[in-house]
């Protein structure tokens, strides 16, 4: 993967390998299907919205929106940035807006564009964006802007306005046409929200993983990877340690220490001033992620 400036000049940070620039985007429906098949679809309950829990000395009683309760030895809250499990475990930990940071994206059929399979451009006005082929017949485009300012017009118009900061002298015409041809209802527009740093992620029988524990801005494109790391680490520790509370404490210490460094990299990448600085900082983050990934069975 190469990064580009708004004129289309390719940029890579010296001193890093091709491996540090490899990037894999997996469509969410396919990932969900793969995970469901791995866990076993008969073990998944849909429309079971968790509203809270009661933790006892011997188990956890999980409360569902329809009034049903479930009893379990361990509750793992993987319910995202707006986690109800986190709200009870850590009161006052609601997700907060990130510096008027907005993101626009959509999955679209691949057309007649003669484009690179993956392009990420660092543009003017604190914009980033591009597109990636995620399947033979589909691509995802994405545009984000920090300190976005007023947002007049439709979602498509707002996305196009930011995309033009990424396009000079014909560069990124494919991105502009993808956005222009996307139906308004297919465009996702979100104010980016963050989970504040938490004083703890666990109790004796409850643990947070993924965005519920550490939801960050998507500009470092690593939320899924880090969530899957969480799963591997907590599984490995639970397998090795019979004392549940001790196991969860070990998990929390291991992952919170890693996320201290993730946040440092995230801030550095966010504040990169141009494509050259962005490429250097992102390659440093990618290299660190690859070389320090936790070993799990």
PDB file of C-alpha atoms in Angstrom:
ATOM      1  CA  UNK A   1       0.000   0.000   0.000  1.00  0.00           C
ATOM      2  CA  UNK A   2       1.163   3.514  -0.861  1.00  0.00           C
ATOM      3  CA  UNK A   3       0.006   6.804   0.574  1.00  0.00           C
ATOM      4  CA  UNK A   4      -0.536   9.801  -1.692  1.00  0.00           C
ATOM      5  CA  UNK A   5      -0.565  13.563  -1.441  1.00  0.00           C
ATOM      6  CA  UNK A   6      -3.398  15.561  -3.088  1.00  0.00           C
ATOM      7  CA  UNK A   7      -1.429  15.791  -6.349  1.00  0.00           C
ATOM      8  CA  UNK A   8      -1.202  12.002  -6.556  1.00  0.00           C
ATOM      9  CA  UNK A   9       2.473  11.665  -5.671  1.00  0.00           C
ATOM     10  CA  UNK A  10       3.094   8.303  -3.962  1.00  0.00           C
ATOM     11  CA  UNK A  11       4.732   8.367  -0.549  1.00  0.00           C
ATOM     12  CA  UNK A  12       6.257   5.675   1.635  1.00  0.00           C
ATOM     13  CA  UNK A  13       8.356   6.037   4.746  1.00  0.00           C
ATOM     14  CA  UNK A  14      11.983   4.966   4.320  1.00  0.00           C
ATOM     15  CA  UNK A  15      13.303   2.252   6.576  1.00  0.00           C
ATOM     16  CA  UNK A  16      10.152   0.113   6.570  1.00  0.00           C
ATOM     17  CA  UNK A  17       9.378  -3.081   4.643  1.00  0.00           C
ATOM     18  CA  UNK A  18       6.520  -4.085   2.368  1.00  0.00           C
ATOM     19  CA  UNK A  19       5.097  -6.035   5.294  1.00  0.00           C
ATOM     20  CA  UNK A  20       4.720  -2.808   7.255  1.00  0.00           C
ATOM     21  CA  UNK A  21       2.574  -1.463   4.409  1.00  0.00           C
ATOM     22  CA  UNK A  22       0.322  -4.474   3.910  1.00  0.00           C
ATOM     23  CA  UNK A  23      -3.329  -3.780   4.587  1.00  0.00           C
ATOM     24  CA  UNK A  24      -6.339  -6.092   4.639  1.00  0.00           C
ATOM     25  CA  UNK A  25      -9.926  -4.888   4.571  1.00  0.00           C
ATOM     26  CA  UNK A  26     -12.550  -7.531   5.302  1.00  0.00           C
ATOM     27  CA  UNK A  27     -16.226  -6.711   4.555  1.00  0.00           C
ATOM     28  CA  UNK A  28     -18.152  -6.754   7.820  1.00  0.00           C
ATOM     29  CA  UNK A  29     -20.878  -9.186   6.584  1.00  0.00           C
ATOM     30  CA  UNK A  30     -18.248 -11.733   5.535  1.00  0.00           C
ATOM     31  CA  UNK A  31     -16.384 -11.353   8.820  1.00  0.00           C
ATOM     32  CA  UNK A  32     -19.607 -11.781  10.795  1.00  0.00           C
ATOM     33  CA  UNK A  33     -20.437 -14.890   8.813  1.00  0.00           C
ATOM     34  CA  UNK A  34     -16.977 -16.367   9.374  1.00  0.00           C
ATOM     35  CA  UNK A  35     -17.153 -15.705  13.112  1.00  0.00           C
ATOM     36  CA  UNK A  36     -20.684 -17.114  13.348  1.00  0.00           C
ATOM     37  CA  UNK A  37     -19.618 -20.321  11.614  1.00  0.00           C
ATOM     38  CA  UNK A  38     -16.612 -20.623  13.924  1.00  0.00           C
ATOM     39  CA  UNK A  39     -18.621 -20.133  17.114  1.00  0.00           C
ATOM     40  CA  UNK A  40     -21.608 -22.119  15.856  1.00  0.00           C
ATOM     41  CA  UNK A  41     -24.726 -20.346  14.670  1.00  0.00           C
ATOM     42  CA  UNK A  42     -26.899 -22.357  17.040  1.00  0.00           C
ATOM     43  CA  UNK A  43     -25.060 -20.689  19.960  1.00  0.00           C
ATOM     44  CA  UNK A  44     -25.934 -17.134  18.866  1.00  0.00           C
ATOM     45  CA  UNK A  45     -29.072 -15.369  20.046  1.00  0.00           C
ATOM     46  CA  UNK A  46     -30.321 -12.441  18.012  1.00  0.00           C
ATOM     47  CA  UNK A  47     -32.503  -9.594  19.317  1.00  0.00           C
ATOM     48  CA  UNK A  48     -31.159 -10.159  22.834  1.00  0.00           C
ATOM     49  CA  UNK A  49     -30.319  -6.611  23.879  1.00  0.00           C
ATOM     50  CA  UNK A  50     -28.389  -6.437  27.149  1.00  0.00           C
ATOM     51  CA  UNK A  51     -29.523  -3.570  29.373  1.00  0.00           C
ATOM     52  CA  UNK A  52     -27.513  -4.374  32.502  1.00  0.00           C
ATOM     53  CA  UNK A  53     -26.361  -7.058  34.891  1.00  0.00           C
ATOM     54  CA  UNK A  54     -26.209  -8.046  38.544  1.00  0.00           C
ATOM     55  CA  UNK A  55     -22.896  -9.457  39.701  1.00  0.00           C
ATOM     56  CA  UNK A  56     -22.910 -11.860  42.649  1.00  0.00           C
ATOM     57  CA  UNK A  57     -20.212 -13.838  44.372  1.00  0.00           C
ATOM     58  CA  UNK A  58     -21.037 -16.950  42.371  1.00  0.00           C
ATOM     59  CA  UNK A  59     -22.332 -15.741  38.982  1.00  0.00           C
ATOM     60  CA  UNK A  60     -23.593 -12.853  36.849  1.00  0.00           C
ATOM     61  CA  UNK A  61     -27.284 -12.268  36.132  1.00  0.00           C
ATOM     62  CA  UNK A  62     -27.630 -10.614  32.720  1.00  0.00           C
ATOM     63  CA  UNK A  63     -30.738  -8.495  32.144  1.00  0.00           C
ATOM     64  CA  UNK A  64     -32.259  -8.339  28.663  1.00  0.00           C
ATOM     65  CA  UNK A  65     -34.531  -5.651  27.242  1.00  0.00           C
ATOM     66  CA  UNK A  66     -37.479  -8.051  27.018  1.00  0.00           C
ATOM     67  CA  UNK A  67     -37.312  -8.768  30.757  1.00  0.00           C
ATOM     68  CA  UNK A  68     -35.570 -12.126  30.472  1.00  0.00           C
ATOM     69  CA  UNK A  69     -32.539 -12.852  32.644  1.00  0.00           C
ATOM     70  CA  UNK A  70     -29.599 -15.153  31.976  1.00  0.00           C
ATOM     71  CA  UNK A  71     -27.122 -16.566  34.483  1.00  0.00           C
ATOM     72  CA  UNK A  72     -23.470 -17.076  33.596  1.00  0.00           C
ATOM     73  CA  UNK A  73     -20.061 -17.432  35.228  1.00  0.00           C
ATOM     74  CA  UNK A  74     -18.550 -14.644  33.114  1.00  0.00           C
ATOM     75  CA  UNK A  75     -19.970 -11.690  31.176  1.00  0.00           C
ATOM     76  CA  UNK A  76     -17.817 -10.218  28.415  1.00  0.00           C
ATOM     77  CA  UNK A  77     -19.058  -6.857  27.200  1.00  0.00           C
ATOM     78  CA  UNK A  78     -18.241  -6.566  23.508  1.00  0.00           C
ATOM     79  CA  UNK A  79     -21.145  -4.222  22.799  1.00  0.00           C
ATOM     80  CA  UNK A  80     -19.296  -1.398  21.149  1.00  0.00           C
ATOM     81  CA  UNK A  81     -18.571   2.261  21.765  1.00  0.00           C
ATOM     82  CA  UNK A  82     -21.988   2.819  23.375  1.00  0.00           C
ATOM     83  CA  UNK A  83     -21.694  -0.263  25.604  1.00  0.00           C
ATOM     84  CA  UNK A  84     -24.361  -0.761  28.253  1.00  0.00           C
ATOM     85  CA  UNK A  85     -22.051  -3.172  30.052  1.00  0.00           C
ATOM     86  CA  UNK A  86     -19.378  -0.468  30.294  1.00  0.00           C
ATOM     87  CA  UNK A  87     -21.885   2.119  31.519  1.00  0.00           C
ATOM     88  CA  UNK A  88     -22.600  -0.084  34.531  1.00  0.00           C
ATOM     89  CA  UNK A  89     -19.048  -1.309  35.088  1.00  0.00           C
ATOM     90  CA  UNK A  90     -17.585   2.211  34.837  1.00  0.00           C
ATOM     91  CA  UNK A  91     -20.268   4.849  35.513  1.00  0.00           C
ATOM     92  CA  UNK A  92     -19.706   8.124  33.678  1.00  0.00           C
ATOM     93  CA  UNK A  93     -17.784   6.486  30.830  1.00  0.00           C
ATOM     94  CA  UNK A  94     -20.094   7.493  27.961  1.00  0.00           C
ATOM     95  CA  UNK A  95     -18.411   7.908  24.583  1.00  0.00           C
ATOM     96  CA  UNK A  96     -17.432  11.487  23.752  1.00  0.00           C
ATOM     97  CA  UNK A  97     -17.245  13.356  20.403  1.00  0.00           C
ATOM     98  CA  UNK A  98     -13.807  13.574  18.828  1.00  0.00           C
ATOM     99  CA  UNK A  99     -12.863  17.163  17.867  1.00  0.00           C
ATOM    100  CA  UNK A 100     -15.715  17.677  15.378  1.00  0.00           C
ATOM    101  CA  UNK A 101     -14.307  14.711  13.461  1.00  0.00           C
ATOM    102  CA  UNK A 102     -16.687  13.305  10.837  1.00  0.00           C
ATOM    103  CA  UNK A 103     -16.420  10.314   8.544  1.00  0.00           C
ATOM    104  CA  UNK A 104     -18.291   9.375   5.372  1.00  0.00           C
ATOM    105  CA  UNK A 105     -18.156   5.966   3.696  1.00  0.00           C
ATOM    106  CA  UNK A 106     -20.045   3.528   1.518  1.00  0.00           C
ATOM    107  CA  UNK A 107     -19.635   0.155  -0.159  1.00  0.00           C
ATOM    108  CA  UNK A 108     -20.298   0.385  -3.890  1.00  0.00           C
ATOM    109  CA  UNK A 109     -20.105  -1.889  -6.944  1.00  0.00           C
ATOM    110  CA  UNK A 110     -16.814  -1.647  -8.771  1.00  0.00           C
ATOM    111  CA  UNK A 111     -17.369   0.214 -12.023  1.00  0.00           C
ATOM    112  CA  UNK A 112     -15.090   1.040 -14.897  1.00  0.00           C
ATOM    113  CA  UNK A 113     -12.519   2.832 -12.800  1.00  0.00           C
ATOM    114  CA  UNK A 114      -8.937   2.081 -13.794  1.00  0.00           C
ATOM    115  CA  UNK A 115      -7.708   2.711 -10.306  1.00  0.00           C
ATOM    116  CA  UNK A 116      -5.257   1.222  -7.854  1.00  0.00           C
ATOM    117  CA  UNK A 117      -6.834  -1.478  -5.676  1.00  0.00           C
ATOM    118  CA  UNK A 118      -6.189   0.633  -2.555  1.00  0.00           C
ATOM    119  CA  UNK A 119      -5.557   4.375  -2.339  1.00  0.00           C
ATOM    120  CA  UNK A 120      -5.244   6.559   0.750  1.00  0.00           C
ATOM    121  CA  UNK A 121      -4.671  10.269   0.234  1.00  0.00           C
ATOM    122  CA  UNK A 122      -3.680  12.785   2.884  1.00  0.00           C
ATOM    123  CA  UNK A 123      -5.292  16.040   1.800  1.00  0.00           C
ATOM    124  CA  UNK A 124      -5.668  19.665   2.709  1.00  0.00           C
ATOM    125  CA  UNK A 125      -7.927  20.899   5.504  1.00  0.00           C
ATOM    126  CA  UNK A 126      -7.104  17.920   7.774  1.00  0.00           C
ATOM    127  CA  UNK A 127      -8.792  15.475   5.396  1.00  0.00           C
ATOM    128  CA  UNK A 128      -7.932  11.838   4.704  1.00  0.00           C
ATOM    129  CA  UNK A 129      -9.657   9.507   2.319  1.00  0.00           C
ATOM    130  CA  UNK A 130      -9.588   7.049  -0.513  1.00  0.00           C
ATOM    131  CA  UNK A 131     -10.949   3.686  -1.518  1.00  0.00           C
ATOM    132  CA  UNK A 132     -10.133   0.013  -1.354  1.00  0.00           C
ATOM    133  CA  UNK A 133     -11.315  -2.980  -3.307  1.00  0.00           C
ATOM    134  CA  UNK A 134     -12.793  -5.330  -0.719  1.00  0.00           C
ATOM    135  CA  UNK A 135     -14.059  -7.992  -3.130  1.00  0.00           C
ATOM    136  CA  UNK A 136     -13.892  -8.648  -6.856  1.00  0.00           C
ATOM    137  CA  UNK A 137     -17.114  -6.743  -7.465  1.00  0.00           C
ATOM    138  CA  UNK A 138     -17.126  -4.263  -4.535  1.00  0.00           C
ATOM    139  CA  UNK A 139     -15.114  -1.344  -3.253  1.00  0.00           C
ATOM    140  CA  UNK A 140     -15.369   0.854  -0.189  1.00  0.00           C
ATOM    141  CA  UNK A 141     -14.733   4.572  -0.351  1.00  0.00           C
ATOM    142  CA  UNK A 142     -14.127   6.626   2.771  1.00  0.00           C
ATOM    143  CA  UNK A 143     -13.477  10.286   3.583  1.00  0.00           C
ATOM    144  CA  UNK A 144     -12.867  11.837   6.986  1.00  0.00           C
ATOM    145  CA  UNK A 145     -12.084  15.313   8.252  1.00  0.00           C
ATOM    146  CA  UNK A 146     -10.916  16.541  11.640  1.00  0.00           C
ATOM    147  CA  UNK A 147     -12.399  19.879  12.730  1.00  0.00           C
ATOM    148  CA  UNK A 148     -14.990  19.557   9.980  1.00  0.00           C
ATOM    149  CA  UNK A 149     -16.814  22.809  10.651  1.00  0.00           C
ATOM    150  CA  UNK A 150     -20.378  23.483   9.410  1.00  0.00           C
ATOM    151  CA  UNK A 151     -22.074  20.670   7.479  1.00  0.00           C
ATOM    152  CA  UNK A 152     -24.567  22.150   4.994  1.00  0.00           C
ATOM    153  CA  UNK A 153     -26.073  20.169   2.127  1.00  0.00           C
ATOM    154  CA  UNK A 154     -26.734  16.456   1.698  1.00  0.00           C
ATOM    155  CA  UNK A 155     -24.474  13.643   2.876  1.00  0.00           C
ATOM    156  CA  UNK A 156     -23.182  13.194  -0.676  1.00  0.00           C
ATOM    157  CA  UNK A 157     -22.470  16.911  -1.022  1.00  0.00           C
ATOM    158  CA  UNK A 158     -20.669  16.970   2.304  1.00  0.00           C
ATOM    159  CA  UNK A 159     -18.540  13.956   1.358  1.00  0.00           C
ATOM    160  CA  UNK A 160     -17.721  15.436  -2.060  1.00  0.00           C
ATOM    161  CA  UNK A 161     -16.727  18.752  -0.517  1.00  0.00           C
ATOM    162  CA  UNK A 162     -14.145  16.972   1.660  1.00  0.00           C
ATOM    163  CA  UNK A 163     -13.035  14.656  -1.158  1.00  0.00           C
ATOM    164  CA  UNK A 164     -12.090  17.671  -3.278  1.00  0.00           C
ATOM    165  CA  UNK A 165      -9.409  18.462  -0.698  1.00  0.00           C
ATOM    166  CA  UNK A 166      -7.885  15.127  -1.756  1.00  0.00           C
ATOM    167  CA  UNK A 167      -7.964  15.753  -5.500  1.00  0.00           C
ATOM    168  CA  UNK A 168      -5.715  17.974  -7.584  1.00  0.00           C
ATOM    169  CA  UNK A 169      -5.158  18.015 -11.365  1.00  0.00           C
ATOM    170  CA  UNK A 170      -7.196  14.895 -12.074  1.00  0.00           C
ATOM    171  CA  UNK A 171      -5.887  12.848  -9.151  1.00  0.00           C
ATOM    172  CA  UNK A 172      -8.654  10.986  -7.320  1.00  0.00           C
ATOM    173  CA  UNK A 173     -11.237  11.401 -10.099  1.00  0.00           C
ATOM    174  CA  UNK A 174     -12.207   7.795  -9.346  1.00  0.00           C
ATOM    175  CA  UNK A 175     -12.946   8.687  -5.723  1.00  0.00           C
ATOM    176  CA  UNK A 176     -15.019  11.699  -6.774  1.00  0.00           C
ATOM    177  CA  UNK A 177     -17.038   9.612  -9.247  1.00  0.00           C
ATOM    178  CA  UNK A 178     -17.608   6.840  -6.701  1.00  0.00           C
ATOM    179  CA  UNK A 179     -19.051   9.331  -4.236  1.00  0.00           C
ATOM    180  CA  UNK A 180     -21.117  11.166  -6.867  1.00  0.00           C
ATOM    181  CA  UNK A 181     -22.673   7.884  -8.026  1.00  0.00           C
ATOM    182  CA  UNK A 182     -23.492   6.576  -4.532  1.00  0.00           C
ATOM    183  CA  UNK A 183     -27.179   6.808  -3.579  1.00  0.00           C
ATOM    184  CA  UNK A 184     -27.744   9.168  -0.685  1.00  0.00           C
ATOM    185  CA  UNK A 185     -29.294   6.415   1.449  1.00  0.00           C
ATOM    186  CA  UNK A 186     -26.206   4.205   1.004  1.00  0.00           C
ATOM    187  CA  UNK A 187     -23.825   6.769   2.505  1.00  0.00           C
ATOM    188  CA  UNK A 188     -22.909   6.417   6.167  1.00  0.00           C
ATOM    189  CA  UNK A 189     -22.106   9.697   7.896  1.00  0.00           C
ATOM    190  CA  UNK A 190     -20.947   9.645  11.495  1.00  0.00           C
ATOM    191  CA  UNK A 191     -19.459  11.964  14.023  1.00  0.00           C
ATOM    192  CA  UNK A 192     -16.548   9.991  15.388  1.00  0.00           C
ATOM    193  CA  UNK A 193     -16.831   9.244  19.095  1.00  0.00           C
ATOM    194  CA  UNK A 194     -14.209   7.909  21.474  1.00  0.00           C
ATOM    195  CA  UNK A 195     -14.327   5.873  24.645  1.00  0.00           C
ATOM    196  CA  UNK A 196     -12.466   7.810  27.352  1.00  0.00           C
ATOM    197  CA  UNK A 197      -9.549   6.149  29.086  1.00  0.00           C
ATOM    198  CA  UNK A 198     -11.057   3.887  31.735  1.00  0.00           C
ATOM    199  CA  UNK A 199      -9.834   3.392  35.309  1.00  0.00           C
ATOM    200  CA  UNK A 200     -10.584  -0.320  34.918  1.00  0.00           C
ATOM    201  CA  UNK A 201     -11.893  -2.769  32.307  1.00  0.00           C
ATOM    202  CA  UNK A 202     -12.865  -5.671  34.556  1.00  0.00           C
ATOM    203  CA  UNK A 203     -14.432  -6.764  37.812  1.00  0.00           C
ATOM    204  CA  UNK A 204     -14.501 -10.199  39.401  1.00  0.00           C
ATOM    205  CA  UNK A 205     -16.830 -11.643  36.719  1.00  0.00           C
ATOM    206  CA  UNK A 206     -17.181  -8.961  34.028  1.00  0.00           C
ATOM    207  CA  UNK A 207     -14.722  -7.867  31.333  1.00  0.00           C
ATOM    208  CA  UNK A 208     -14.798  -5.417  28.437  1.00  0.00           C
ATOM    209  CA  UNK A 209     -13.223  -6.116  25.057  1.00  0.00           C
ATOM    210  CA  UNK A 210     -13.008  -4.308  21.726  1.00  0.00           C
ATOM    211  CA  UNK A 211     -14.560  -0.888  21.262  1.00  0.00           C
ATOM    212  CA  UNK A 212     -16.486  -1.278  24.508  1.00  0.00           C
ATOM    213  CA  UNK A 213     -13.149  -1.030  26.324  1.00  0.00           C
ATOM    214  CA  UNK A 214     -11.086   1.206  24.086  1.00  0.00           C
ATOM    215  CA  UNK A 215     -13.020   2.634  21.142  1.00  0.00           C
ATOM    216  CA  UNK A 216     -10.652   4.902  19.219  1.00  0.00           C
ATOM    217  CA  UNK A 217     -10.915   7.063  16.124  1.00  0.00           C
ATOM    218  CA  UNK A 218     -11.003   4.960  12.933  1.00  0.00           C
ATOM    219  CA  UNK A 219      -8.223   7.032  11.323  1.00  0.00           C
ATOM    220  CA  UNK A 220      -5.668   4.379  12.368  1.00  0.00           C
ATOM    221  CA  UNK A 221      -7.865   1.609  10.898  1.00  0.00           C
ATOM    222  CA  UNK A 222      -7.061  -0.931  13.588  1.00  0.00           C
ATOM    223  CA  UNK A 223     -10.174  -1.301  15.750  1.00  0.00           C
ATOM    224  CA  UNK A 224     -11.059  -4.743  14.418  1.00  0.00           C
ATOM    225  CA  UNK A 225      -7.506  -6.014  14.742  1.00  0.00           C
ATOM    226  CA  UNK A 226      -7.189  -4.789  18.305  1.00  0.00           C
ATOM    227  CA  UNK A 227     -10.544  -6.281  19.277  1.00  0.00           C
ATOM    228  CA  UNK A 228      -9.515  -9.655  17.887  1.00  0.00           C
ATOM    229  CA  UNK A 229      -6.266  -9.352  19.826  1.00  0.00           C
ATOM    230  CA  UNK A 230      -8.361  -8.838  22.986  1.00  0.00           C
ATOM    231  CA  UNK A 231     -10.213 -12.072  22.323  1.00  0.00           C
ATOM    232  CA  UNK A 232      -7.006 -14.037  21.820  1.00  0.00           C
ATOM    233  CA  UNK A 233      -5.430 -12.648  24.975  1.00  0.00           C
ATOM    234  CA  UNK A 234      -8.421 -13.171  27.259  1.00  0.00           C
ATOM    235  CA  UNK A 235      -8.916 -16.698  25.904  1.00  0.00           C
ATOM    236  CA  UNK A 236      -5.253 -17.560  26.457  1.00  0.00           C
ATOM    237  CA  UNK A 237      -5.259 -16.208  30.014  1.00  0.00           C
ATOM    238  CA  UNK A 238      -8.539 -17.901  30.949  1.00  0.00           C
ATOM    239  CA  UNK A 239      -7.155 -21.188  29.657  1.00  0.00           C
ATOM    240  CA  UNK A 240      -4.025 -20.882  31.791  1.00  0.00           C
ATOM    241  CA  UNK A 241      -5.483 -19.390  34.989  1.00  0.00           C
ATOM    242  CA  UNK A 242      -8.223 -21.142  36.985  1.00  0.00           C
ATOM    243  CA  UNK A 243      -8.891 -18.146  39.254  1.00  0.00           C
ATOM    244  CA  UNK A 244     -11.350 -16.057  37.237  1.00  0.00           C
ATOM    245  CA  UNK A 245     -10.805 -12.746  38.998  1.00  0.00           C
ATOM    246  CA  UNK A 246      -7.035 -13.097  38.788  1.00  0.00           C
ATOM    247  CA  UNK A 247      -7.304 -14.008  35.095  1.00  0.00           C
ATOM    248  CA  UNK A 248      -9.377 -10.933  34.291  1.00  0.00           C
ATOM    249  CA  UNK A 249      -6.987  -8.680  36.221  1.00  0.00           C
ATOM    250  CA  UNK A 250      -4.061 -10.109  34.237  1.00  0.00           C
ATOM    251  CA  UNK A 251      -5.942  -9.494  30.988  1.00  0.00           C
ATOM    252  CA  UNK A 252      -6.737  -5.904  31.947  1.00  0.00           C
ATOM    253  CA  UNK A 253      -3.149  -5.073  32.879  1.00  0.00           C
ATOM    254  CA  UNK A 254      -1.782  -6.590  29.673  1.00  0.00           C
ATOM    255  CA  UNK A 255      -4.209  -4.858  27.341  1.00  0.00           C
ATOM    256  CA  UNK A 256      -4.400  -1.465  29.050  1.00  0.00           C
ATOM    257  CA  UNK A 257      -0.604  -1.189  28.881  1.00  0.00           C
ATOM    258  CA  UNK A 258      -0.688  -1.938  25.153  1.00  0.00           C
ATOM    259  CA  UNK A 259      -3.383   0.656  24.610  1.00  0.00           C
ATOM    260  CA  UNK A 260      -1.343   3.367  26.258  1.00  0.00           C
ATOM    261  CA  UNK A 261       1.023   3.019  23.305  1.00  0.00           C
ATOM    262  CA  UNK A 262      -1.809   2.682  20.763  1.00  0.00           C
ATOM    263  CA  UNK A 263      -3.196   6.034  21.905  1.00  0.00           C
ATOM    264  CA  UNK A 264       0.211   7.656  21.502  1.00  0.00           C
ATOM    265  CA  UNK A 265       0.452   6.390  17.925  1.00  0.00           C
ATOM    266  CA  UNK A 266      -3.149   7.401  17.204  1.00  0.00           C
ATOM    267  CA  UNK A 267      -2.490  10.975  18.325  1.00  0.00           C
ATOM    268  CA  UNK A 268       0.727  11.149  16.306  1.00  0.00           C
ATOM    269  CA  UNK A 269      -1.002   9.932  13.126  1.00  0.00           C
ATOM    270  CA  UNK A 270      -3.933  12.313  13.631  1.00  0.00           C
ATOM    271  CA  UNK A 271      -1.659  15.334  13.823  1.00  0.00           C
ATOM    272  CA  UNK A 272       0.552  14.472  10.856  1.00  0.00           C
ATOM    273  CA  UNK A 273       0.837  17.654   8.804  1.00  0.00           C
ATOM    274  CA  UNK A 274       1.197  16.167   5.321  1.00  0.00           C
ATOM    275  CA  UNK A 275       1.451  12.885   3.431  1.00  0.00           C
ATOM    276  CA  UNK A 276       5.165  12.456   4.155  1.00  0.00           C
ATOM    277  CA  UNK A 277       4.698  12.870   7.894  1.00  0.00           C
ATOM    278  CA  UNK A 278       1.576  10.688   7.827  1.00  0.00           C
ATOM    279  CA  UNK A 279       3.413   7.892   5.997  1.00  0.00           C
ATOM    280  CA  UNK A 280       6.250   7.960   8.519  1.00  0.00           C
ATOM    281  CA  UNK A 281       3.970   7.911  11.547  1.00  0.00           C
ATOM    282  CA  UNK A 282       1.593   5.294  10.170  1.00  0.00           C
ATOM    283  CA  UNK A 283       4.433   2.973   9.149  1.00  0.00           C
ATOM    284  CA  UNK A 284       5.867   3.315  12.658  1.00  0.00           C
ATOM    285  CA  UNK A 285       2.493   2.332  14.110  1.00  0.00           C
ATOM    286  CA  UNK A 286       2.037  -0.584  11.709  1.00  0.00           C
ATOM    287  CA  UNK A 287       5.556  -1.862  12.414  1.00  0.00           C
ATOM    288  CA  UNK A 288       4.962  -1.633  16.153  1.00  0.00           C
ATOM    289  CA  UNK A 289       1.650  -3.488  15.861  1.00  0.00           C
ATOM    290  CA  UNK A 290       3.238  -6.307  13.874  1.00  0.00           C
ATOM    291  CA  UNK A 291       6.359  -6.705  15.988  1.00  0.00           C
ATOM    292  CA  UNK A 292       4.624  -6.528  19.371  1.00  0.00           C
ATOM    293  CA  UNK A 293       1.459  -8.524  18.646  1.00  0.00           C
ATOM    294  CA  UNK A 294       0.641 -10.791  21.588  1.00  0.00           C
ATOM    295  CA  UNK A 295       1.414 -14.456  21.126  1.00  0.00           C
ATOM    296  CA  UNK A 296      -1.774 -16.471  21.566  1.00  0.00           C
ATOM    297  CA  UNK A 297      -2.536 -20.123  20.833  1.00  0.00           C
TER     298      UNK A 297
END
